[in-house]
mmCIF file of C-alpha atoms and ligand atoms in Angstrom:
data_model
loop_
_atom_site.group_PDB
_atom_site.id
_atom_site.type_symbol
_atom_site.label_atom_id
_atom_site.label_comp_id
_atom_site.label_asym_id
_atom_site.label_seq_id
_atom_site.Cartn_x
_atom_site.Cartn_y
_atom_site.Cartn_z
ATOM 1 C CA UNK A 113 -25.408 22.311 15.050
ATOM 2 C CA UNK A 114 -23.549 20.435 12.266
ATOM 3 C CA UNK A 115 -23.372 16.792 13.322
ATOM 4 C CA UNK A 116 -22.041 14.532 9.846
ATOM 5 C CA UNK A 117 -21.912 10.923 10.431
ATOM 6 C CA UNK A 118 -19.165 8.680 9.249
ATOM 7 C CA UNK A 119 -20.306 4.954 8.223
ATOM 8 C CA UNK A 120 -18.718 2.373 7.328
ATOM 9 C CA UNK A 121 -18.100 -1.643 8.408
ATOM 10 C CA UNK A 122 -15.212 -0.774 10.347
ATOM 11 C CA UNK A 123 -14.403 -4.863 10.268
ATOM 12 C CA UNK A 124 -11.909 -3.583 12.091
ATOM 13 C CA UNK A 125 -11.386 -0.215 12.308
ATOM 14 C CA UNK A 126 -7.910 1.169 10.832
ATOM 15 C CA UNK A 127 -5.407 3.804 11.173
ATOM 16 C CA UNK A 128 -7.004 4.912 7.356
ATOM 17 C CA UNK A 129 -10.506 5.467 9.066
ATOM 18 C CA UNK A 130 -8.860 7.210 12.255
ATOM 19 C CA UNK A 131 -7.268 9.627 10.052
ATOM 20 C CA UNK A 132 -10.769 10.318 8.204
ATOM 21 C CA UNK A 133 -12.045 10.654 11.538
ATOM 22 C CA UNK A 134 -9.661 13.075 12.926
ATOM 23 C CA UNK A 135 -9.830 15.119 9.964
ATOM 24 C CA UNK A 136 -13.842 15.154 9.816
ATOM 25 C CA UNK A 137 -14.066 15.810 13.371
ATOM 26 C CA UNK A 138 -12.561 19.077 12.763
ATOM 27 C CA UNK A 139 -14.974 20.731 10.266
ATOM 28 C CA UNK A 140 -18.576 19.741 12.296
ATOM 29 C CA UNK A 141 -19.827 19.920 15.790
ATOM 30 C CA UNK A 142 -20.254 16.979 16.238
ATOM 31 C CA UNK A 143 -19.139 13.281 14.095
ATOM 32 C CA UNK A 144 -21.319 10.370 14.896
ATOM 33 C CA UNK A 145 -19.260 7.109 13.845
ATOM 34 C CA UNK A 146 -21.942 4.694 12.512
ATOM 35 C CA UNK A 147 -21.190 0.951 12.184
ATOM 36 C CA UNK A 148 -23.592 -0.159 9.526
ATOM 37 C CA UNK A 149 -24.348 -3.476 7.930
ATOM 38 C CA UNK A 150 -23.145 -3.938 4.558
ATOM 39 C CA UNK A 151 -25.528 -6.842 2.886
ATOM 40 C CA UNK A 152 -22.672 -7.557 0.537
ATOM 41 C CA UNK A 153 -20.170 -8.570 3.329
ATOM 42 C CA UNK A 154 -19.856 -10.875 5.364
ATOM 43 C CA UNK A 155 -17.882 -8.985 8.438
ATOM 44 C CA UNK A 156 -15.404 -10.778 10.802
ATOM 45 C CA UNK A 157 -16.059 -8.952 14.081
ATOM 46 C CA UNK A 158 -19.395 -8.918 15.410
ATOM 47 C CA UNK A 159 -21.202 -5.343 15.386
ATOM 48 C CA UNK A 160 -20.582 -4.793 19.874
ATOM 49 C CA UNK A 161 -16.625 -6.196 18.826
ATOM 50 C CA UNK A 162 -16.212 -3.123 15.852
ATOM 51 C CA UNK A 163 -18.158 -0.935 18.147
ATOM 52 C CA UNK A 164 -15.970 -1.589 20.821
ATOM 53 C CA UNK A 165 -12.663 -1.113 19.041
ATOM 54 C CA UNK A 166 -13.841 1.964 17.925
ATOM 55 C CA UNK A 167 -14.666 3.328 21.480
ATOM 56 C CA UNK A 168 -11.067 2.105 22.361
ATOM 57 C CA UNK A 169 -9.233 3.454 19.514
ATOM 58 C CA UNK A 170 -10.820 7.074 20.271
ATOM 59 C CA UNK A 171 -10.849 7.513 23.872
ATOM 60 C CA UNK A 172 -12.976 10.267 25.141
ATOM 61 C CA UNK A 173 -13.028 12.469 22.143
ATOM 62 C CA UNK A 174 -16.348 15.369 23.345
ATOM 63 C CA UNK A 175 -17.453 15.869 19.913
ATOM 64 C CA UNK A 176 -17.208 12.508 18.572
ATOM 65 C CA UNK A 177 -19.996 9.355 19.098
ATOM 66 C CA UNK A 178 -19.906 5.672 17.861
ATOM 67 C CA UNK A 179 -23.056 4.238 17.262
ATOM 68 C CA UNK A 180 -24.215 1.046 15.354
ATOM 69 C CA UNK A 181 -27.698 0.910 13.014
ATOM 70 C CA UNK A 182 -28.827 -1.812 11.892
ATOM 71 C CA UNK A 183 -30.711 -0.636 8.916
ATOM 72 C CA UNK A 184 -30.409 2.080 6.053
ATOM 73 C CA UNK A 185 -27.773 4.778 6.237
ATOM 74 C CA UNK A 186 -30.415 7.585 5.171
ATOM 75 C CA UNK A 187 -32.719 6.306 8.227
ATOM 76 C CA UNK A 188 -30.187 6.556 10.430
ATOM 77 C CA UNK A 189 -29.430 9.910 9.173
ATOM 78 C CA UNK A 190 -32.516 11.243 10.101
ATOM 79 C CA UNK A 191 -32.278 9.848 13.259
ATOM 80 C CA UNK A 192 -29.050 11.483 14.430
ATOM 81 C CA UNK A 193 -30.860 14.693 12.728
ATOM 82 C CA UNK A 194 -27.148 14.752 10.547
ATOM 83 C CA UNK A 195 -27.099 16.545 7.207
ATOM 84 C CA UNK A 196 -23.910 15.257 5.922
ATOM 85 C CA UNK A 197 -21.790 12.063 4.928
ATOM 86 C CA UNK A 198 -18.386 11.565 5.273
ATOM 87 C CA UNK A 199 -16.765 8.804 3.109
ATOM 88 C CA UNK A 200 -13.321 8.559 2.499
ATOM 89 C CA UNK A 201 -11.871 7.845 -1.137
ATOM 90 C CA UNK A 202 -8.630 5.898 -1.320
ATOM 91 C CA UNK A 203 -8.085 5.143 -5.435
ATOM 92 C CA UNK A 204 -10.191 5.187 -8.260
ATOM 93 C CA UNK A 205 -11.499 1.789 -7.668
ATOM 94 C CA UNK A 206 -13.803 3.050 -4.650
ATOM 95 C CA UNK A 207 -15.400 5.804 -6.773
ATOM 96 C CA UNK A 208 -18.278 3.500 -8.723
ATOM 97 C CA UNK A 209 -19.363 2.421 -5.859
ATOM 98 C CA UNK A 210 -19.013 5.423 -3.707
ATOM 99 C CA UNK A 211 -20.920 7.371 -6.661
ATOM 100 C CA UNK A 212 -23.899 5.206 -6.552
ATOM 101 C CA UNK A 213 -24.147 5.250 -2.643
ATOM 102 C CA UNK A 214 -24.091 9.097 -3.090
ATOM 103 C CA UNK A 215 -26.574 9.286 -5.780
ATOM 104 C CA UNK A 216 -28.957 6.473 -3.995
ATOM 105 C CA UNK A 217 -28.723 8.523 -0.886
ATOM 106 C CA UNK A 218 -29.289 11.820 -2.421
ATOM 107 C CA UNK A 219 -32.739 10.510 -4.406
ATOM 108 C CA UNK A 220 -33.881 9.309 -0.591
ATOM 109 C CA UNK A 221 -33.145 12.711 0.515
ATOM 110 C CA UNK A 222 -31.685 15.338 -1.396
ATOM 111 C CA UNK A 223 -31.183 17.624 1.879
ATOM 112 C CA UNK A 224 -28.204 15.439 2.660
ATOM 113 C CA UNK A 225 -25.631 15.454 1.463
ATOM 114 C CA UNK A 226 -22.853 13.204 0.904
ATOM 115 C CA UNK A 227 -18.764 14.497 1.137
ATOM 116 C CA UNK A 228 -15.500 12.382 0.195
ATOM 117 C CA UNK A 229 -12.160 12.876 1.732
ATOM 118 C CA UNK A 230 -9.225 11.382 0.169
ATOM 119 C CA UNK A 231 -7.601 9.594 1.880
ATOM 120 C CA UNK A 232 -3.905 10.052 3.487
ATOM 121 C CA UNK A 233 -2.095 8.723 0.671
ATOM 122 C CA UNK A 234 0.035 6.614 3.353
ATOM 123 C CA UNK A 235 -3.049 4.821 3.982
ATOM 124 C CA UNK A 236 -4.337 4.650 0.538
ATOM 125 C CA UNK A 237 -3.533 0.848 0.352
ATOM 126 C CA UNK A 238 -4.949 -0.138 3.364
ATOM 127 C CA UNK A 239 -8.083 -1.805 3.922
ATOM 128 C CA UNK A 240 -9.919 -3.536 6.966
ATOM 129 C CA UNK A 241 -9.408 -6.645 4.867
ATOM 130 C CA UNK A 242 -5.533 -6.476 4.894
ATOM 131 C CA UNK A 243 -5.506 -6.186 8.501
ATOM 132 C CA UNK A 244 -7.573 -9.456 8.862
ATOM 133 C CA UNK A 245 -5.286 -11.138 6.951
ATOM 134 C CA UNK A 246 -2.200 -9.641 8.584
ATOM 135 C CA UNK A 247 -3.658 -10.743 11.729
ATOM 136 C CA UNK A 248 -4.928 -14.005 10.529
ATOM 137 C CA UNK A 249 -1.427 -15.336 9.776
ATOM 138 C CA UNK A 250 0.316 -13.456 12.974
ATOM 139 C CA UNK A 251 1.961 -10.343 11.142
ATOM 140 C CA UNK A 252 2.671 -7.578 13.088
ATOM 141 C CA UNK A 253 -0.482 -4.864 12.286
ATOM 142 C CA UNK A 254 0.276 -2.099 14.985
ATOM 143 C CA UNK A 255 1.484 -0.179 12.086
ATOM 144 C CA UNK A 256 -1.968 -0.296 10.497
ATOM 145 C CA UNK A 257 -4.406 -0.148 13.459
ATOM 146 C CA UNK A 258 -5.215 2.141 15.904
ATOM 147 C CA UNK A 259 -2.458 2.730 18.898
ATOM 148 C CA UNK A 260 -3.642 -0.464 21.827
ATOM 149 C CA UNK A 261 -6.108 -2.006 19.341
ATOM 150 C CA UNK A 262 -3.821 -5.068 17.958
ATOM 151 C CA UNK A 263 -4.155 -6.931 20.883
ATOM 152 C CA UNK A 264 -7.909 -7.404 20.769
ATOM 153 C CA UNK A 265 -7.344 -7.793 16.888
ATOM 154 C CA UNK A 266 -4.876 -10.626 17.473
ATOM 155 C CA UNK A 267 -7.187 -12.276 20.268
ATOM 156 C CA UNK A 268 -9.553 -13.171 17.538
ATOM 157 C CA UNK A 269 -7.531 -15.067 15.693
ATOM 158 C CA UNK A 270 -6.485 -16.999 18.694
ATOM 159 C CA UNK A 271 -2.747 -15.178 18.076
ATOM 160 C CA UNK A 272 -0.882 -13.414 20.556
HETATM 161 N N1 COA B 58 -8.469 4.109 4.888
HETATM 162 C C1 COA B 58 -8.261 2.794 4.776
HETATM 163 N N2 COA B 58 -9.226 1.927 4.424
HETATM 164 C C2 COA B 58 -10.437 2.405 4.180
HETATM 165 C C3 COA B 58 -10.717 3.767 4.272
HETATM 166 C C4 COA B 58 -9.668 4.635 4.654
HETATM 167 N N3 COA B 58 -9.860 5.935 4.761
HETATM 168 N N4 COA B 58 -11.995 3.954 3.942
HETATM 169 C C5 COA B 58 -12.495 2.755 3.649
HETATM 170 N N5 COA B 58 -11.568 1.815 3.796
HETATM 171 C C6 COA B 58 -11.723 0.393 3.535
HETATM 172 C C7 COA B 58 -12.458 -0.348 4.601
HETATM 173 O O1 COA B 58 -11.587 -0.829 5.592
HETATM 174 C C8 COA B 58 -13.114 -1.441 3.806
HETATM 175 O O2 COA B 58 -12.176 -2.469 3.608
HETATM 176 P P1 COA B 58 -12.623 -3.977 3.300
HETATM 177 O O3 COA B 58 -13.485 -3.955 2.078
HETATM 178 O O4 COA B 58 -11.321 -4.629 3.091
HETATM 179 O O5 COA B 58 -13.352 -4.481 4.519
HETATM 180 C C9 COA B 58 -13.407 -0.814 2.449
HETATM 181 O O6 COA B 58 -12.520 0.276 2.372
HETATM 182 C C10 COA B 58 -14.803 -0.288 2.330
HETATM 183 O O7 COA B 58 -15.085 0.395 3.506
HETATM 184 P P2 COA B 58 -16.376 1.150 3.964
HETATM 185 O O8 COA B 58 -16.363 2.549 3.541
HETATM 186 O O9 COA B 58 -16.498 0.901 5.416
HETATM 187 O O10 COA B 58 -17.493 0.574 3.130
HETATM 188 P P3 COA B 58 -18.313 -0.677 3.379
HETATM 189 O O11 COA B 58 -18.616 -1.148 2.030
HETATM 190 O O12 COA B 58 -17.691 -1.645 4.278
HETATM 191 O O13 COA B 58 -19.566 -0.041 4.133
HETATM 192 C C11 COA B 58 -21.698 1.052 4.287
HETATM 193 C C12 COA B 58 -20.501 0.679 3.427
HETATM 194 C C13 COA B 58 -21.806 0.203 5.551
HETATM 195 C C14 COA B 58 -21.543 2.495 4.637
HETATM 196 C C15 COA B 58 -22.909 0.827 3.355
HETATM 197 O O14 COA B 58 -22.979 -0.534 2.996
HETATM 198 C C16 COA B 58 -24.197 1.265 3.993
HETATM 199 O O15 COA B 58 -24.523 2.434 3.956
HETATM 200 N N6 COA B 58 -24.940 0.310 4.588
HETATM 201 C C17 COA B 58 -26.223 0.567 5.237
HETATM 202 C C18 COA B 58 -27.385 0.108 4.352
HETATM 203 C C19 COA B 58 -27.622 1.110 3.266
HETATM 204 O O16 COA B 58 -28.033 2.231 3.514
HETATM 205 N N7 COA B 58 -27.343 0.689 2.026
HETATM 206 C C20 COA B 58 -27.442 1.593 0.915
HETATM 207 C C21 COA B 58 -28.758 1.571 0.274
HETATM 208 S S1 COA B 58 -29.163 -0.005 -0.431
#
């Protein structure tokens, strides 16, 4: 069984990662969604919160799983049992950083192995942080997030 494992922040979750998402879910068994702690951030929505928006945005989807993991991506690898990382690319600017993710990963364990998508290029400007700051200052973001999402997005901000 193939079973790749998306990870991310998802601080929140956008219409850029559901269309990673759709479009990984098609070429495994099975896609676990991982919400992961990134040291360098500082994220907005609590872990259950991005978790939760997740679950919403997806509905029951049988071959895809959100999960959050508190530790390192490769540990949490081997604990799904997944060979393979999906990452999305959106511009040039995301490759450094992507690259050295990929190579760190690979020297923990060079069974897995790591796999970019570019992203829709409608999408390739997004970012969770955009949203937030949409949302922060009462834009309209249902063009950005997933379909009954913005609400909960708003609520945060104390915006309707
Ligand atoms: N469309 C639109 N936006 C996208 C996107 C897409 N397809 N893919 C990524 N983005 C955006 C995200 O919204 C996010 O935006 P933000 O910076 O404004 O919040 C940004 O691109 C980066 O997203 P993401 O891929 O989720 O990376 P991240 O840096 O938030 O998360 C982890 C990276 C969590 C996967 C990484 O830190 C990790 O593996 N952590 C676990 C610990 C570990 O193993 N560390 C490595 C060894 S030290």
């Amino acid at each position: 069984m193939k079973i790749f494992v998306y990870p991310g922040s998802f601080d929140p979750v956008t219409r850029g990662h559901m269309d990673i998402i759709d479009r990984a879910s098609r070429i495994c068994d099975k896609l676990i969604i991982a919400v992961l702690v990134n040291n360098a951030k500082n994220p907005q929505f609590s872990m259950e919160e991005r978790v939760a928006l997740l679950r919403q945005a997806l509905g029951e989807r049988p071959n895809i799983e959100v999960r959050s993991f508190s530790g390192l991506l490769i540990d949490f690898m081997h604990v799904c049992g997944a060979t393979t990382i999906i990452k999305g690319l959106r511009a040039v600017s995301d490759f450094e950083y992507e690259l050295q993710m990929a190579l760190l990963n690979k020297q923990m364990d060079p069974d897995i192995e790591t796999m970019f998508m570019m992203t829709a290029i409608q999408w390739s400007y997004l970012s969770s942080s955009v949203v937030r700051e949409l949302a922060r200052n009462g834009a309209p973001i249902d063009p950005y997030v997933p379909d009954g999402t913005a609400e909960a997005i708003y609520a945060k901000y104390g915006k309707k």
